[in-house]
Coordinates of N, CA and C in Angstrom, one line a residue:
X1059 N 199.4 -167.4 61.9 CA 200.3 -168.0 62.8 C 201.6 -168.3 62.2
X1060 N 201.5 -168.9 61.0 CA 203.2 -169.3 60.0 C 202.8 -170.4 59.8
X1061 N 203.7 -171.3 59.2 CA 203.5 -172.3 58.5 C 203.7 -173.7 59.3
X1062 N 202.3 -174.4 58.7 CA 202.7 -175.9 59.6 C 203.7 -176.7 58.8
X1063 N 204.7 -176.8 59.5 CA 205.8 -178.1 59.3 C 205.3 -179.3 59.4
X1064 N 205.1 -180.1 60.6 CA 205.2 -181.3 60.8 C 204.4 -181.9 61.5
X1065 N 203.7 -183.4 61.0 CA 203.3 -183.9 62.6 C 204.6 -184.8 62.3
X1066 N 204.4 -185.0 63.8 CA 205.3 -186.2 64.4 C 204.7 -187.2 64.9
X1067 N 204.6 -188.1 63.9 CA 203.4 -189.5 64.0 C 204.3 -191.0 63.9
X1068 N 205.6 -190.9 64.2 CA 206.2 -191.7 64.8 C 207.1 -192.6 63.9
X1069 N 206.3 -192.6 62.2 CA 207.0 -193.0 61.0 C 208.3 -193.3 60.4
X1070 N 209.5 -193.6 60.6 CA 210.9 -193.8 60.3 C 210.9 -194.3 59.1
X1071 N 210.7 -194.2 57.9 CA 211.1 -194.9 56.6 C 212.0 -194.6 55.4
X1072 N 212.6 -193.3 56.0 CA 214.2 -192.9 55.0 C 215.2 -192.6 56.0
X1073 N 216.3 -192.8 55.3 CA 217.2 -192.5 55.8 C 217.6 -191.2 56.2
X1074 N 218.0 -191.1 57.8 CA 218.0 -189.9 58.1 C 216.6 -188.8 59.1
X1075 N 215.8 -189.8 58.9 CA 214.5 -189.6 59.1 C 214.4 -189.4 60.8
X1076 N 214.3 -188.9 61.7 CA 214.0 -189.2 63.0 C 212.5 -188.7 63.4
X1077 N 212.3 -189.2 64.7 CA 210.8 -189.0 65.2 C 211.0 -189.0 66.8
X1078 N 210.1 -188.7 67.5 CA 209.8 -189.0 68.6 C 208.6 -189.7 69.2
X1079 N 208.9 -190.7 70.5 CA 208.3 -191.6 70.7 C 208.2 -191.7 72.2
X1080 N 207.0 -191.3 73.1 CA 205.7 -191.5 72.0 C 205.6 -190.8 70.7
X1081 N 204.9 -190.9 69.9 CA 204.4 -189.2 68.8 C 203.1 -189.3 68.9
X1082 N 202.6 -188.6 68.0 CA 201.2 -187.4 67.8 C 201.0 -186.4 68.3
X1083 N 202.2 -185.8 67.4 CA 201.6 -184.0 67.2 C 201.7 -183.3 66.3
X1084 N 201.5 -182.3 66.0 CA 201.0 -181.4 64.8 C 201.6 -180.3 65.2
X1085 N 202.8 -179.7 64.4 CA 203.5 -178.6 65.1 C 203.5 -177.3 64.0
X1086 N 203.8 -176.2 64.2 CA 203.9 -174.8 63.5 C 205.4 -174.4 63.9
X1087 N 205.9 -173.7 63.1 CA 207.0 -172.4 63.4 C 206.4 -171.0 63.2
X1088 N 205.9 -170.8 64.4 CA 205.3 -168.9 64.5 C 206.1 -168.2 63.3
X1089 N 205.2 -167.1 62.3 CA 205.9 -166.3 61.8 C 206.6 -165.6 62.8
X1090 N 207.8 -165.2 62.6 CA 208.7 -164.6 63.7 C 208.3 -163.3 63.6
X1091 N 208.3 -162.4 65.0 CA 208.0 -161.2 65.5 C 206.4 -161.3 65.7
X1092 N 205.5 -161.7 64.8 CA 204.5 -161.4 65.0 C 203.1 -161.7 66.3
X1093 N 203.7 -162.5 67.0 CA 202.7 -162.5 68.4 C 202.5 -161.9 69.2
X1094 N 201.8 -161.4 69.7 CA 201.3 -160.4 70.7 C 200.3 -160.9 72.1
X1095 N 200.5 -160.6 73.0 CA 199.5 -161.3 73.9 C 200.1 -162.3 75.7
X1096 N 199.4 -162.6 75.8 CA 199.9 -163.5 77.0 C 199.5 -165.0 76.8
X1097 N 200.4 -165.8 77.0 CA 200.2 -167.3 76.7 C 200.6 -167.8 78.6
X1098 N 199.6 -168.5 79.1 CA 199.2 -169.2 80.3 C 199.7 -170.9 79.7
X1099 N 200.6 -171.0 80.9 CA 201.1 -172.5 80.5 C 200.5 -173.1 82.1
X1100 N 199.7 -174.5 82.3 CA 199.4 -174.7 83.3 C 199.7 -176.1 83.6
X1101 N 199.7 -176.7 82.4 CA 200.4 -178.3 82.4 C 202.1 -178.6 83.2
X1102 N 202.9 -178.3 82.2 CA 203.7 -179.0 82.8 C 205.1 -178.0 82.2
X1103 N 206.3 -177.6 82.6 CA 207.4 -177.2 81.9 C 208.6 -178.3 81.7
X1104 N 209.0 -178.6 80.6 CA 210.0 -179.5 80.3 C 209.9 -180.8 81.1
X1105 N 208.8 -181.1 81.5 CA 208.7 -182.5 82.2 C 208.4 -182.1 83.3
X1106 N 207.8 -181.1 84.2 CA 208.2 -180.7 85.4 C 206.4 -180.4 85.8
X1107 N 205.6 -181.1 86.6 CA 204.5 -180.8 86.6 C 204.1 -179.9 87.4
X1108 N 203.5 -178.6 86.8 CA 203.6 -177.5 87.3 C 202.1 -177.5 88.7
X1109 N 202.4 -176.7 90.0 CA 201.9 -176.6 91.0 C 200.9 -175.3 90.8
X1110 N 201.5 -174.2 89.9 CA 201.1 -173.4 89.6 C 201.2 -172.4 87.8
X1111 N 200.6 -172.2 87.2 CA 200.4 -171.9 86.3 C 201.6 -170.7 86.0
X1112 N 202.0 -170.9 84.7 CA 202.9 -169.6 84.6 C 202.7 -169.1 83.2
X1113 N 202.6 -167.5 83.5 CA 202.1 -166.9 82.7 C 203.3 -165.9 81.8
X1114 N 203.1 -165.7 80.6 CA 204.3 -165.0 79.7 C 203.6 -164.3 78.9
X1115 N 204.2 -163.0 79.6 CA 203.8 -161.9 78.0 C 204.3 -161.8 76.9
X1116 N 203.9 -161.7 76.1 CA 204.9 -162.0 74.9 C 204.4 -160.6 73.7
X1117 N 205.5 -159.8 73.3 CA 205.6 -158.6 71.9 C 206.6 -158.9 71.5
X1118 N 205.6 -159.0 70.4 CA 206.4 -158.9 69.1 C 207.0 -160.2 68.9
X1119 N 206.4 -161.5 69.1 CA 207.2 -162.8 69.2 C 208.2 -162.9 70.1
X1120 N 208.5 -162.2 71.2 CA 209.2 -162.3 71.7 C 208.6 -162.5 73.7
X1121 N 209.0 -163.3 74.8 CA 208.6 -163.4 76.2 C 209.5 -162.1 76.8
X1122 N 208.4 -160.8 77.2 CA 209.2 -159.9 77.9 C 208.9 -159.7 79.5
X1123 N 207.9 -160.9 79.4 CA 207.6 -160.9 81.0 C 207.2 -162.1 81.5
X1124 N 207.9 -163.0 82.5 CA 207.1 -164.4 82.7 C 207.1 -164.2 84.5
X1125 N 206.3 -164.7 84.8 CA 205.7 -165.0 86.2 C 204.9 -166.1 86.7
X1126 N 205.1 -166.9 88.2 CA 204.3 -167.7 88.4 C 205.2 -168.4 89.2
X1127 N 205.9 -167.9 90.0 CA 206.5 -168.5 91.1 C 207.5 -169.1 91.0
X1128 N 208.4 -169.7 91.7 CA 209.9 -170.3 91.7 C 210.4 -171.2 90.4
X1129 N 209.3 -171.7 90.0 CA 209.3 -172.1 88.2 C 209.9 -171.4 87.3
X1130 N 208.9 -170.0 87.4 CA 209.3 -168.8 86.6 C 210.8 -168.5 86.6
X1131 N 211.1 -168.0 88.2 CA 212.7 -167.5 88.6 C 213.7 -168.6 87.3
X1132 N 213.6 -170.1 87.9 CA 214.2 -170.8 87.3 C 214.7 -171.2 85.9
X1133 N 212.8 -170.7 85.0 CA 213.4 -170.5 83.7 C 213.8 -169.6 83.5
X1134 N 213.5 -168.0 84.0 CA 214.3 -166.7 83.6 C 215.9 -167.2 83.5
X1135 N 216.6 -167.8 85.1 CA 217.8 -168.3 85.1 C 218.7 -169.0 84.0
X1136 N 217.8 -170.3 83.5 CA 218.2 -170.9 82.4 C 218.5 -170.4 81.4
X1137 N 217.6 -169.4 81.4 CA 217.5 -168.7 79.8 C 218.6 -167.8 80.0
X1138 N 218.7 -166.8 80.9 CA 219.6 -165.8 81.1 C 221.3 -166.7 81.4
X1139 N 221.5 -167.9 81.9 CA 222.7 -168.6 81.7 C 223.1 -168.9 80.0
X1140 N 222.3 -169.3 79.1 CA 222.2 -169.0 77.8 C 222.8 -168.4 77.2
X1141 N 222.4 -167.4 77.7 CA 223.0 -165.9 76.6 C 224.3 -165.5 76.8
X1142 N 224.8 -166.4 78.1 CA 226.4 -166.0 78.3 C 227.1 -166.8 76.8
X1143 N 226.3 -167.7 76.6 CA 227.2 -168.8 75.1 C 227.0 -168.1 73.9
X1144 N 226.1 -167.2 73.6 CA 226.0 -166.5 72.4 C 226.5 -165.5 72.1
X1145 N 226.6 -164.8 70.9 CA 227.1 -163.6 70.2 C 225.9 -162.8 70.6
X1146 N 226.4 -161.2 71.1 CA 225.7 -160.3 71.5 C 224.7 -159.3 70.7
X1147 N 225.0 -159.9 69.2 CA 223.6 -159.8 67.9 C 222.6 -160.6 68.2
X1148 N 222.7 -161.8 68.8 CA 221.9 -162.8 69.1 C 221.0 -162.9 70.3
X1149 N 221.5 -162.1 71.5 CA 221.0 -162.4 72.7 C 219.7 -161.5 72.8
X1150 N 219.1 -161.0 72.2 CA 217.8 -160.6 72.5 C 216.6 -161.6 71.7
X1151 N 216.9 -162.5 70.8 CA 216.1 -164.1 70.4 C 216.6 -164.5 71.1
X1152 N 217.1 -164.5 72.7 CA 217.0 -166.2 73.6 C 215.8 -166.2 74.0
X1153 N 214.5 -165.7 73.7 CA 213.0 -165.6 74.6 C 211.8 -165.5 72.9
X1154 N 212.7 -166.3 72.1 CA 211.8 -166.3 70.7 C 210.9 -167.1 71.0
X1155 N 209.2 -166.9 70.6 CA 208.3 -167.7 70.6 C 209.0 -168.6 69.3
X1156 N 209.3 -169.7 69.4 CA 209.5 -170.8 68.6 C 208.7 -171.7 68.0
X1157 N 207.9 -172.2 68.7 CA 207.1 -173.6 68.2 C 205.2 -173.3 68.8
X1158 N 204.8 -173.9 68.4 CA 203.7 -173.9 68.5 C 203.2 -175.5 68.2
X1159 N 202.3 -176.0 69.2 CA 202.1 -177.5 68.6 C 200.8 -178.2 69.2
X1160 N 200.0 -179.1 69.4 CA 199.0 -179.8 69.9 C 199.2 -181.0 69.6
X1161 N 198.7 -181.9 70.9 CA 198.7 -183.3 70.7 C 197.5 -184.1 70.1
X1162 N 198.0 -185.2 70.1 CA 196.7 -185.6 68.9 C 197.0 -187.1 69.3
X1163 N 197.6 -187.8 70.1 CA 198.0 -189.1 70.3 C 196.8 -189.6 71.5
X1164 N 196.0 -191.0 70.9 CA 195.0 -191.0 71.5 C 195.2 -192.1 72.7
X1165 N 196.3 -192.1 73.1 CA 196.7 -193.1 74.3 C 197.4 -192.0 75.0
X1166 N 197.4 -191.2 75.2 CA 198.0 -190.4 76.1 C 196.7 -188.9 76.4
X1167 N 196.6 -189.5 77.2 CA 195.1 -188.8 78.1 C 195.7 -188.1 79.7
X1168 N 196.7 -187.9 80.0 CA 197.2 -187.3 80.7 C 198.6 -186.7 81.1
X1169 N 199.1 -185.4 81.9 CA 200.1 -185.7 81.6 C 200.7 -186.0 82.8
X1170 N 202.0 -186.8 82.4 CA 202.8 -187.5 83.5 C 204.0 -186.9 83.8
X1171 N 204.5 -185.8 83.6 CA 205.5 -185.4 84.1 C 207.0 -185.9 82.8
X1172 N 206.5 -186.4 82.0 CA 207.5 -186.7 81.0 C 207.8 -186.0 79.7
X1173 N 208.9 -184.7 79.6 CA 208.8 -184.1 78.6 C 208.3 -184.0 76.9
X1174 N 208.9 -185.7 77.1 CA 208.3 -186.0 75.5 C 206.9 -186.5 75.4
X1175 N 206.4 -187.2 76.8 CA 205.4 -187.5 76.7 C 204.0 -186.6 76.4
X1176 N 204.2 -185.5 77.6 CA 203.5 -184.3 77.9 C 203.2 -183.6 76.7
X1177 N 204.1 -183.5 75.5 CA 203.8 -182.8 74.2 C 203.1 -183.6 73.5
X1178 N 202.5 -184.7 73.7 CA 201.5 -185.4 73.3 C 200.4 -186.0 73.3
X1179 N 199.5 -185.1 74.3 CA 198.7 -185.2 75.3 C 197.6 -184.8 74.4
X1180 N 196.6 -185.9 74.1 CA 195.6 -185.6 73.3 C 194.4 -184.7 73.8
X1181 N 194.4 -183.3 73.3 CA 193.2 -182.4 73.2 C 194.3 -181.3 74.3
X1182 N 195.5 -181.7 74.4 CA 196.7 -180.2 75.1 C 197.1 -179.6 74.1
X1183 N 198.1 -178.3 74.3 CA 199.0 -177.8 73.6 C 199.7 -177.6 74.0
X1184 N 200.6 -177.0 73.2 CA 202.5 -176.3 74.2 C 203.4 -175.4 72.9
X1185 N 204.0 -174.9 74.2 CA 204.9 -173.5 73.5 C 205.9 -173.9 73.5
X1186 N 206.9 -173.8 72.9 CA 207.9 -173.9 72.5 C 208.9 -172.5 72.5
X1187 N 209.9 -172.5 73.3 CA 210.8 -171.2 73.7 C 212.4 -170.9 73.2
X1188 N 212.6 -169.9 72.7 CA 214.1 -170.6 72.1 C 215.0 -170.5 70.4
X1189 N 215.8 -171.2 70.8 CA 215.6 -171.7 69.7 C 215.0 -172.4 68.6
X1190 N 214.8 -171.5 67.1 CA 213.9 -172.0 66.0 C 214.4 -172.7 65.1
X1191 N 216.1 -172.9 65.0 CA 216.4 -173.1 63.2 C 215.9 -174.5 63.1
X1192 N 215.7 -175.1 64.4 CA 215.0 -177.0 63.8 C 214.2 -176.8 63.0
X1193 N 213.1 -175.9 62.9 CA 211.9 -175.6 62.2 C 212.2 -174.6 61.1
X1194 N 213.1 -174.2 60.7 CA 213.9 -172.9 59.6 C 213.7 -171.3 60.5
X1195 N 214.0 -171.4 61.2 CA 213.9 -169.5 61.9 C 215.4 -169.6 62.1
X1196 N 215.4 -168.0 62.4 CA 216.3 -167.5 62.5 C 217.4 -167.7 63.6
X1197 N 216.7 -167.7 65.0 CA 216.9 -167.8 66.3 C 217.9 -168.7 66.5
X1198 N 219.2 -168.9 66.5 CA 220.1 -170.0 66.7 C 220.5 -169.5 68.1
X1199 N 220.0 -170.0 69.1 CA 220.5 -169.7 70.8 C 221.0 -170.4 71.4
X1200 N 220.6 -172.2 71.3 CA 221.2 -172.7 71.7 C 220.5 -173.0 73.0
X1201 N 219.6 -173.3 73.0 CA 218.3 -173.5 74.5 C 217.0 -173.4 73.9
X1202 N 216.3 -174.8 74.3 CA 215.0 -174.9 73.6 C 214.0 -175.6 74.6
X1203 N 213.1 -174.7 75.3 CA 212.1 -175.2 76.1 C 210.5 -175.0 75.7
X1204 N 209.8 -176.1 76.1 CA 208.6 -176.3 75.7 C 207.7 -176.4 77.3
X1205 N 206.6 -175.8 77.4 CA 205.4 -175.6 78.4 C 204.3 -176.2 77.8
X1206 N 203.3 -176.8 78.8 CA 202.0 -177.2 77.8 C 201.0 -176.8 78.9
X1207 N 199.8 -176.8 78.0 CA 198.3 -176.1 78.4 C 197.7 -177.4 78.6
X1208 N 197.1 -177.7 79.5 CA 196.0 -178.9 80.1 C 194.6 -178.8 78.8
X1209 N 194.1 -178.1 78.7 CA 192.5 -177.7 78.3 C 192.5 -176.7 77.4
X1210 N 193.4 -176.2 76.1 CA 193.4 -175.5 75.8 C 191.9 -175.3 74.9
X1211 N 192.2 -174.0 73.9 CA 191.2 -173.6 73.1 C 192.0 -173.4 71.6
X1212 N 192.0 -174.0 70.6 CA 193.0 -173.7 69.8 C 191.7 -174.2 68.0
X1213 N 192.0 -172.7 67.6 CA 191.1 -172.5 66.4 C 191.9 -172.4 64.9
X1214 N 191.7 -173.0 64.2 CA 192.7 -172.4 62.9 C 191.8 -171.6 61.7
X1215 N 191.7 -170.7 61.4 CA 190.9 -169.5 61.2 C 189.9 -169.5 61.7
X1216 N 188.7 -170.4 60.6 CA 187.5 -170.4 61.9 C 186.8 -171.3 62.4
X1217 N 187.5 -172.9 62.1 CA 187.5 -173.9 62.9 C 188.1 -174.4 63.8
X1218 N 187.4 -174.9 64.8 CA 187.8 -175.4 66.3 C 188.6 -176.5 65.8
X1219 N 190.0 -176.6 66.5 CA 190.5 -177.9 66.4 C 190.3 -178.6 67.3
X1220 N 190.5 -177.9 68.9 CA 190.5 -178.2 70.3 C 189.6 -177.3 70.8
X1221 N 188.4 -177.8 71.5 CA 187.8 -177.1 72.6 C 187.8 -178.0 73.6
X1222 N 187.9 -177.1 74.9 CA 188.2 -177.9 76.4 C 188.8 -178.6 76.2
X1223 N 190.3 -178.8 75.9 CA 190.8 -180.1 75.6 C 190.2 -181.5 75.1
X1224 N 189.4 -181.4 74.1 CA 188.4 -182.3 73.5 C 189.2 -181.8 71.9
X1225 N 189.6 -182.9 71.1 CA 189.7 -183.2 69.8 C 188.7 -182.7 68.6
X1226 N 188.0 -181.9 67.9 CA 187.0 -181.7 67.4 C 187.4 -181.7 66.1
X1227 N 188.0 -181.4 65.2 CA 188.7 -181.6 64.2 C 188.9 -182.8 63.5
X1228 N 188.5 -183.3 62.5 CA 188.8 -184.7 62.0 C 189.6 -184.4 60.6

């Protein structure tokens, strides 16, 4: 998958240090290029609780196809407004798989429609779209959106972290 950076467990004790709050999550930066597949986002987009599920193909680390109804249109939009601000070496990473993460915060058992909240939803996950350099990639675009899975299934080689959205990992 690439390397795990960070949880975000809410901690401030140097200077310089920031967090988000609520926190608990456990996040990755995808090795770049290498994902392949389709990622189903059903939870929520950037705070926005989804009525319907939206689905993204994704080669080569990269989203070459997303669908799932007027949601969809809207992020295509955002994303495609984007690329008017960047250099034209750059505009094919505005659709970089970026982030990868799960929640792990055990007071947040659903999600509520709140961006920051929603990425912290214990036994969820979420994608992360965009811009990478917060996490060291290359992708400086300038637009960074996150989607989350309700119930995911999420294994790290060949232990379960999350089944059914249930915690299993200690």
């Amino acid at each position: 998958m690439g390397k795990w950076v960070l949880e975000d467990n809410g901690i401030c004790n140097r200077p310089g240090q920031i967090a988000n709050l609520p926190a608990g999550k456990v996040f990755v930066f995808p090795k770049e290029g290498s994902m392949n597949g389709t990622i189903v986002i059903d939870g929520s987009w950037e705070g926005i609780l989804l009525e319907e599920p939206l689905s993204l193909k994704i080669e080569k680390g990269m989203v070459v196809n997303i669908s799932g109804g007027q949601i969809a249109n809207q992020i295509e939009e955002s994303f495609e407004m984007a690329k008017a601000g960047i250099r034209s070496s750059k505009k094919d990473l505005i659709w970089t798989v970026a982030e990868f993460g799960f929640g792990m915060n055990p007071k947040a058992n659903e999600l509520v429609g709140n961006r920051v909240e929603d990425l912290v939803l214990r036994g969820g996950a979420y994608f992360g779209f965009g811009d990478n350099t917060h996490l060291g990639g290359s992708a400086r675009v300038g637009i960074h959106q996150r989607g989350t899975i309700r119930t995911p299934e999420v294994l790290l080689e060949e232990t379960t972290i999350i089944s059914e959205g249930k915690v299993s990992a200690r």
